[in-house]
């Protein structure tokens, strides 16, 4: 899109949300995210037929999404692995340069 910003509308439940994007890749990500949210809403509604009000469904989907994000963030932390590799390099380096 050559640095241009574009407003798209993505559907979530009965809403049409305006989103400003700057690339086709970003548009694909936003549309995929909206689709995922809609699928999660359907699943939660099917699993929990009776809740005090509609907001519970949205809260459950938001909480599940945040749990997934935090879990993925934790799993992708490569710091411990990099520390081990540095330690190994420190131990191996003297052996290589003999």
mmCIF file of N, CA, C and O in Angstrom, residues 3-54:
data_model
loop_
_atom_site.group_PDB
_atom_site.id
_atom_site.type_symbol
_atom_site.label_atom_id
_atom_site.label_comp_id
_atom_site.label_asym_id
_atom_site.label_seq_id
_atom_site.Cartn_x
_atom_site.Cartn_y
_atom_site.Cartn_z
ATOM 1 N N UNK A 3 2.882 2.815 2.159
ATOM 2 C CA UNK A 3 2.822 3.766 3.263
ATOM 3 C C UNK A 3 1.469 4.400 3.479
ATOM 4 O O UNK A 3 1.303 5.207 4.374
ATOM 5 N N UNK A 4 0.509 4.066 2.643
ATOM 6 C CA UNK A 4 -0.826 4.626 2.800
ATOM 7 C C UNK A 4 -1.588 3.827 3.852
ATOM 8 O O UNK A 4 -1.386 2.630 4.009
ATOM 9 N N UNK A 5 -2.452 4.513 4.548
ATOM 10 C CA UNK A 5 -3.309 3.839 5.510
ATOM 11 C C UNK A 5 -4.699 3.723 4.917
ATOM 12 O O UNK A 5 -5.152 4.587 4.186
ATOM 13 N N UNK A 6 -5.335 2.627 5.254
ATOM 14 C CA UNK A 6 -6.655 2.334 4.719
ATOM 15 C C UNK A 6 -7.534 1.872 5.873
ATOM 16 O O UNK A 6 -7.079 1.153 6.762
ATOM 17 N N UNK A 7 -8.791 2.281 5.869
ATOM 18 C CA UNK A 7 -9.729 1.812 6.883
ATOM 19 C C UNK A 7 -10.547 0.676 6.298
ATOM 20 O O UNK A 7 -11.140 0.811 5.227
ATOM 21 N N UNK A 8 -10.531 -0.445 7.015
ATOM 22 C CA UNK A 8 -11.356 -1.585 6.630
ATOM 23 C C UNK A 8 -12.372 -1.802 7.750
ATOM 24 O O UNK A 8 -12.207 -1.288 8.858
ATOM 25 N N UNK A 9 -13.406 -2.548 7.458
ATOM 26 C CA UNK A 9 -14.406 -2.879 8.472
ATOM 27 C C UNK A 9 -14.414 -4.391 8.648
ATOM 28 O O UNK A 9 -14.536 -5.125 7.658
ATOM 29 N N UNK A 10 -14.222 -4.824 9.884
ATOM 30 C CA UNK A 10 -14.222 -6.259 10.161
ATOM 31 C C UNK A 10 -15.412 -6.586 11.062
ATOM 32 O O UNK A 10 -15.695 -5.865 12.014
ATOM 33 N N UNK A 11 -16.107 -7.662 10.729
ATOM 34 C CA UNK A 11 -17.273 -8.037 11.533
ATOM 35 C C UNK A 11 -16.884 -8.889 12.738
ATOM 36 O O UNK A 11 -16.122 -9.843 12.623
ATOM 37 N N UNK A 12 -17.392 -8.514 13.893
ATOM 38 C CA UNK A 12 -17.291 -9.339 15.093
ATOM 39 C C UNK A 12 -18.680 -9.333 15.717
ATOM 40 O O UNK A 12 -19.211 -8.269 16.056
ATOM 41 N N UNK A 13 -19.247 -10.521 15.822
ATOM 42 C CA UNK A 13 -20.626 -10.688 16.277
ATOM 43 C C UNK A 13 -21.523 -9.821 15.394
ATOM 44 O O UNK A 13 -21.462 -9.937 14.175
ATOM 45 N N UNK A 14 -22.310 -8.945 15.984
ATOM 46 C CA UNK A 14 -23.199 -8.098 15.177
ATOM 47 C C UNK A 14 -22.594 -6.715 14.928
ATOM 48 O O UNK A 14 -23.275 -5.799 14.482
ATOM 49 N N UNK A 15 -21.310 -6.566 15.187
ATOM 50 C CA UNK A 15 -20.647 -5.273 15.026
ATOM 51 C C UNK A 15 -19.801 -5.248 13.763
ATOM 52 O O UNK A 15 -19.288 -6.270 13.331
ATOM 53 N N UNK A 16 -19.626 -4.051 13.218
ATOM 54 C CA UNK A 16 -18.694 -3.839 12.121
ATOM 55 C C UNK A 16 -17.659 -2.843 12.643
ATOM 56 O O UNK A 16 -17.953 -1.664 12.818
ATOM 57 N N UNK A 17 -16.468 -3.349 12.923
ATOM 58 C CA UNK A 17 -15.444 -2.525 13.559
ATOM 59 C C UNK A 17 -14.503 -1.912 12.525
ATOM 60 O O UNK A 17 -13.900 -2.636 11.729
ATOM 61 N N UNK A 18 -14.331 -0.586 12.540
ATOM 62 C CA UNK A 18 -13.369 0.041 11.627
ATOM 63 C C UNK A 18 -11.951 -0.152 12.151
ATOM 64 O O UNK A 18 -11.676 0.049 13.331
ATOM 65 N N UNK A 19 -11.072 -0.568 11.273
ATOM 66 C CA UNK A 19 -9.666 -0.777 11.632
ATOM 67 C C UNK A 19 -8.798 -0.081 10.587
ATOM 68 O O UNK A 19 -9.039 -0.224 9.394
ATOM 69 N N UNK A 20 -7.790 0.640 11.042
ATOM 70 C CA UNK A 20 -6.857 1.290 10.127
ATOM 71 C C UNK A 20 -5.668 0.368 9.923
ATOM 72 O O UNK A 20 -5.044 -0.074 10.890
ATOM 73 N N UNK A 21 -5.369 0.083 8.675
ATOM 74 C CA UNK A 21 -4.264 -0.811 8.336
ATOM 75 C C UNK A 21 -3.315 -0.099 7.368
ATOM 76 O O UNK A 21 -3.683 0.880 6.732
ATOM 77 N N UNK A 22 -2.092 -0.637 7.285
ATOM 78 C CA UNK A 22 -1.118 -0.013 6.390
ATOM 79 C C UNK A 22 -0.492 -0.998 5.400
ATOM 80 O O UNK A 22 0.390 -0.627 4.641
ATOM 81 N N UNK A 23 -0.937 -2.264 5.432
ATOM 82 C CA UNK A 23 -0.397 -3.228 4.472
ATOM 83 C C UNK A 23 -1.398 -4.359 4.255
ATOM 84 O O UNK A 23 -2.274 -4.598 5.092
ATOM 85 N N UNK A 24 -1.240 -5.065 3.157
ATOM 86 C CA UNK A 24 -2.118 -6.202 2.896
ATOM 87 C C UNK A 24 -1.867 -7.321 3.903
ATOM 88 O O UNK A 24 -2.789 -8.055 4.257
ATOM 89 N N UNK A 25 -0.618 -7.434 4.372
ATOM 90 C CA UNK A 25 -0.308 -8.433 5.398
ATOM 91 C C UNK A 25 -1.042 -8.114 6.689
ATOM 92 O O UNK A 25 -1.585 -8.996 7.350
ATOM 93 N N UNK A 26 -1.067 -6.836 7.045
ATOM 94 C CA UNK A 26 -1.764 -6.419 8.257
ATOM 95 C C UNK A 26 -3.269 -6.659 8.098
ATOM 96 O O UNK A 26 -3.938 -7.095 9.033
ATOM 97 N N UNK A 27 -3.790 -6.396 6.918
ATOM 98 C CA UNK A 27 -5.213 -6.647 6.674
ATOM 99 C C UNK A 27 -5.532 -8.127 6.861
ATOM 100 O O UNK A 27 -6.528 -8.483 7.501
ATOM 101 N N UNK A 28 -4.691 -8.996 6.316
ATOM 102 C CA UNK A 28 -4.915 -10.436 6.452
ATOM 103 C C UNK A 28 -4.889 -10.846 7.923
ATOM 104 O O UNK A 28 -5.715 -11.658 8.359
ATOM 105 N N UNK A 29 -3.974 -10.272 8.684
ATOM 106 C CA UNK A 29 -3.875 -10.585 10.111
ATOM 107 C C UNK A 29 -5.123 -10.136 10.853
ATOM 108 O O UNK A 29 -5.690 -10.880 11.659
ATOM 109 N N UNK A 30 -5.577 -8.917 10.578
ATOM 110 C CA UNK A 30 -6.766 -8.373 11.248
ATOM 111 C C UNK A 30 -7.993 -9.207 10.893
ATOM 112 O O UNK A 30 -8.792 -9.561 11.766
ATOM 113 N N UNK A 31 -8.140 -9.564 9.630
ATOM 114 C CA UNK A 31 -9.305 -10.351 9.211
ATOM 115 C C UNK A 31 -9.267 -11.752 9.822
ATOM 116 O O UNK A 31 -10.299 -12.288 10.244
ATOM 117 N N UNK A 32 -8.088 -12.342 9.893
ATOM 118 C CA UNK A 32 -7.943 -13.671 10.516
ATOM 119 C C UNK A 32 -8.266 -13.587 12.004
ATOM 120 O O UNK A 32 -8.957 -14.454 12.547
ATOM 121 N N UNK A 33 -7.797 -12.541 12.673
ATOM 122 C CA UNK A 33 -8.087 -12.357 14.098
ATOM 123 C C UNK A 33 -9.588 -12.214 14.327
ATOM 124 O O UNK A 33 -10.145 -12.824 15.242
ATOM 125 N N UNK A 34 -10.257 -11.432 13.493
ATOM 126 C CA UNK A 34 -11.705 -11.257 13.617
ATOM 127 C C UNK A 34 -12.432 -12.587 13.412
ATOM 128 O O UNK A 34 -13.365 -12.922 14.137
ATOM 129 N N UNK A 35 -11.978 -13.349 12.438
ATOM 130 C CA UNK A 35 -12.570 -14.661 12.186
ATOM 131 C C UNK A 35 -12.386 -15.572 13.396
ATOM 132 O O UNK A 35 -13.317 -16.274 13.808
ATOM 133 N N UNK A 36 -11.188 -15.557 13.983
ATOM 134 C CA UNK A 36 -10.920 -16.373 15.167
ATOM 135 C C UNK A 36 -11.827 -15.974 16.329
ATOM 136 O O UNK A 36 -12.354 -16.832 17.039
ATOM 137 N N UNK A 37 -12.000 -14.673 16.537
ATOM 138 C CA UNK A 37 -12.869 -14.191 17.614
ATOM 139 C C UNK A 37 -14.300 -14.665 17.376
ATOM 140 O O UNK A 37 -14.962 -15.160 18.297
ATOM 141 N N UNK A 38 -14.769 -14.544 16.151
ATOM 142 C CA UNK A 38 -16.128 -14.999 15.842
ATOM 143 C C UNK A 38 -16.286 -16.495 16.081
ATOM 144 O O UNK A 38 -17.301 -16.942 16.625
ATOM 145 N N UNK A 39 -15.295 -17.277 15.711
ATOM 146 C CA UNK A 39 -15.349 -18.723 15.943
ATOM 147 C C UNK A 39 -15.349 -19.033 17.441
ATOM 148 O O UNK A 39 -16.077 -19.920 17.890
ATOM 149 N N UNK A 40 -14.546 -18.288 18.202
ATOM 150 C CA UNK A 40 -14.518 -18.495 19.648
ATOM 151 C C UNK A 40 -15.856 -18.120 20.281
ATOM 152 O O UNK A 40 -16.338 -18.815 21.191
ATOM 153 N N UNK A 41 -16.470 -17.039 19.812
ATOM 154 C CA UNK A 41 -17.783 -16.640 20.326
ATOM 155 C C UNK A 41 -18.825 -17.730 20.070
ATOM 156 O O UNK A 41 -19.624 -18.065 20.950
ATOM 157 N N UNK A 42 -18.799 -18.297 18.883
ATOM 158 C CA UNK A 42 -19.741 -19.369 18.549
ATOM 159 C C UNK A 42 -19.528 -20.560 19.484
ATOM 160 O O UNK A 42 -20.480 -21.107 20.047
ATOM 161 N N UNK A 43 -18.263 -20.938 19.678
ATOM 162 C CA UNK A 43 -17.948 -22.085 20.532
ATOM 163 C C UNK A 43 -18.379 -21.847 21.977
ATOM 164 O O UNK A 43 -18.956 -22.730 22.622
ATOM 165 N N UNK A 44 -18.120 -20.653 22.487
ATOM 166 C CA UNK A 44 -18.490 -20.333 23.871
ATOM 167 C C UNK A 44 -20.009 -20.317 24.019
ATOM 168 O O UNK A 44 -20.550 -20.828 24.999
ATOM 169 N N UNK A 45 -20.699 -19.746 23.055
ATOM 170 C CA UNK A 45 -22.168 -19.706 23.114
ATOM 171 C C UNK A 45 -22.763 -21.115 23.093
ATOM 172 O O UNK A 45 -23.775 -21.386 23.745
ATOM 173 N N UNK A 46 -22.150 -22.007 22.303
ATOM 174 C CA UNK A 46 -22.645 -23.381 22.236
ATOM 175 C C UNK A 46 -22.379 -24.127 23.540
ATOM 176 O O UNK A 46 -23.198 -24.918 23.984
ATOM 177 N N UNK A 47 -21.216 -23.868 24.138
ATOM 178 C CA UNK A 47 -20.842 -24.571 25.369
ATOM 179 C C UNK A 47 -21.623 -24.052 26.577
ATOM 180 O O UNK A 47 -22.020 -24.830 27.438
ATOM 181 N N UNK A 48 -21.813 -22.755 26.657
ATOM 182 C CA UNK A 48 -22.502 -22.141 27.791
ATOM 183 C C UNK A 48 -23.791 -21.499 27.286
ATOM 184 O O UNK A 48 -23.810 -20.343 26.883
ATOM 185 N N UNK A 49 -24.863 -22.259 27.338
ATOM 186 C CA UNK A 49 -26.132 -21.791 26.776
ATOM 187 C C UNK A 49 -26.778 -20.699 27.634
ATOM 188 O O UNK A 49 -27.445 -19.821 27.118
ATOM 189 N N UNK A 50 -26.553 -20.743 28.942
ATOM 190 C CA UNK A 50 -27.207 -19.780 29.823
ATOM 191 C C UNK A 50 -26.162 -19.031 30.638
ATOM 192 O O UNK A 50 -25.466 -19.610 31.467
ATOM 193 N N UNK A 51 -26.050 -17.761 30.383
ATOM 194 C CA UNK A 51 -25.187 -16.876 31.177
ATOM 195 C C UNK A 51 -26.020 -15.661 31.576
ATOM 196 O O UNK A 51 -27.039 -15.367 30.931
ATOM 197 N N UNK A 52 -25.610 -14.951 32.632
ATOM 198 C CA UNK A 52 -26.416 -13.808 33.098
ATOM 199 C C UNK A 52 -26.680 -12.747 32.029
ATOM 200 O O UNK A 52 -27.760 -12.174 31.987
ATOM 201 N N UNK A 53 -25.687 -12.473 31.182
ATOM 202 C CA UNK A 53 -25.928 -11.560 30.058
ATOM 203 C C UNK A 53 -24.864 -11.776 28.983
ATOM 204 O O UNK A 53 -23.881 -12.474 29.189
ATOM 205 N N UNK A 54 -25.083 -11.169 27.845
ATOM 206 C CA UNK A 54 -24.242 -11.337 26.650
ATOM 207 C C UNK A 54 -22.773 -10.994 26.895
ATOM 208 O O UNK A 54 -21.880 -11.568 26.279
#
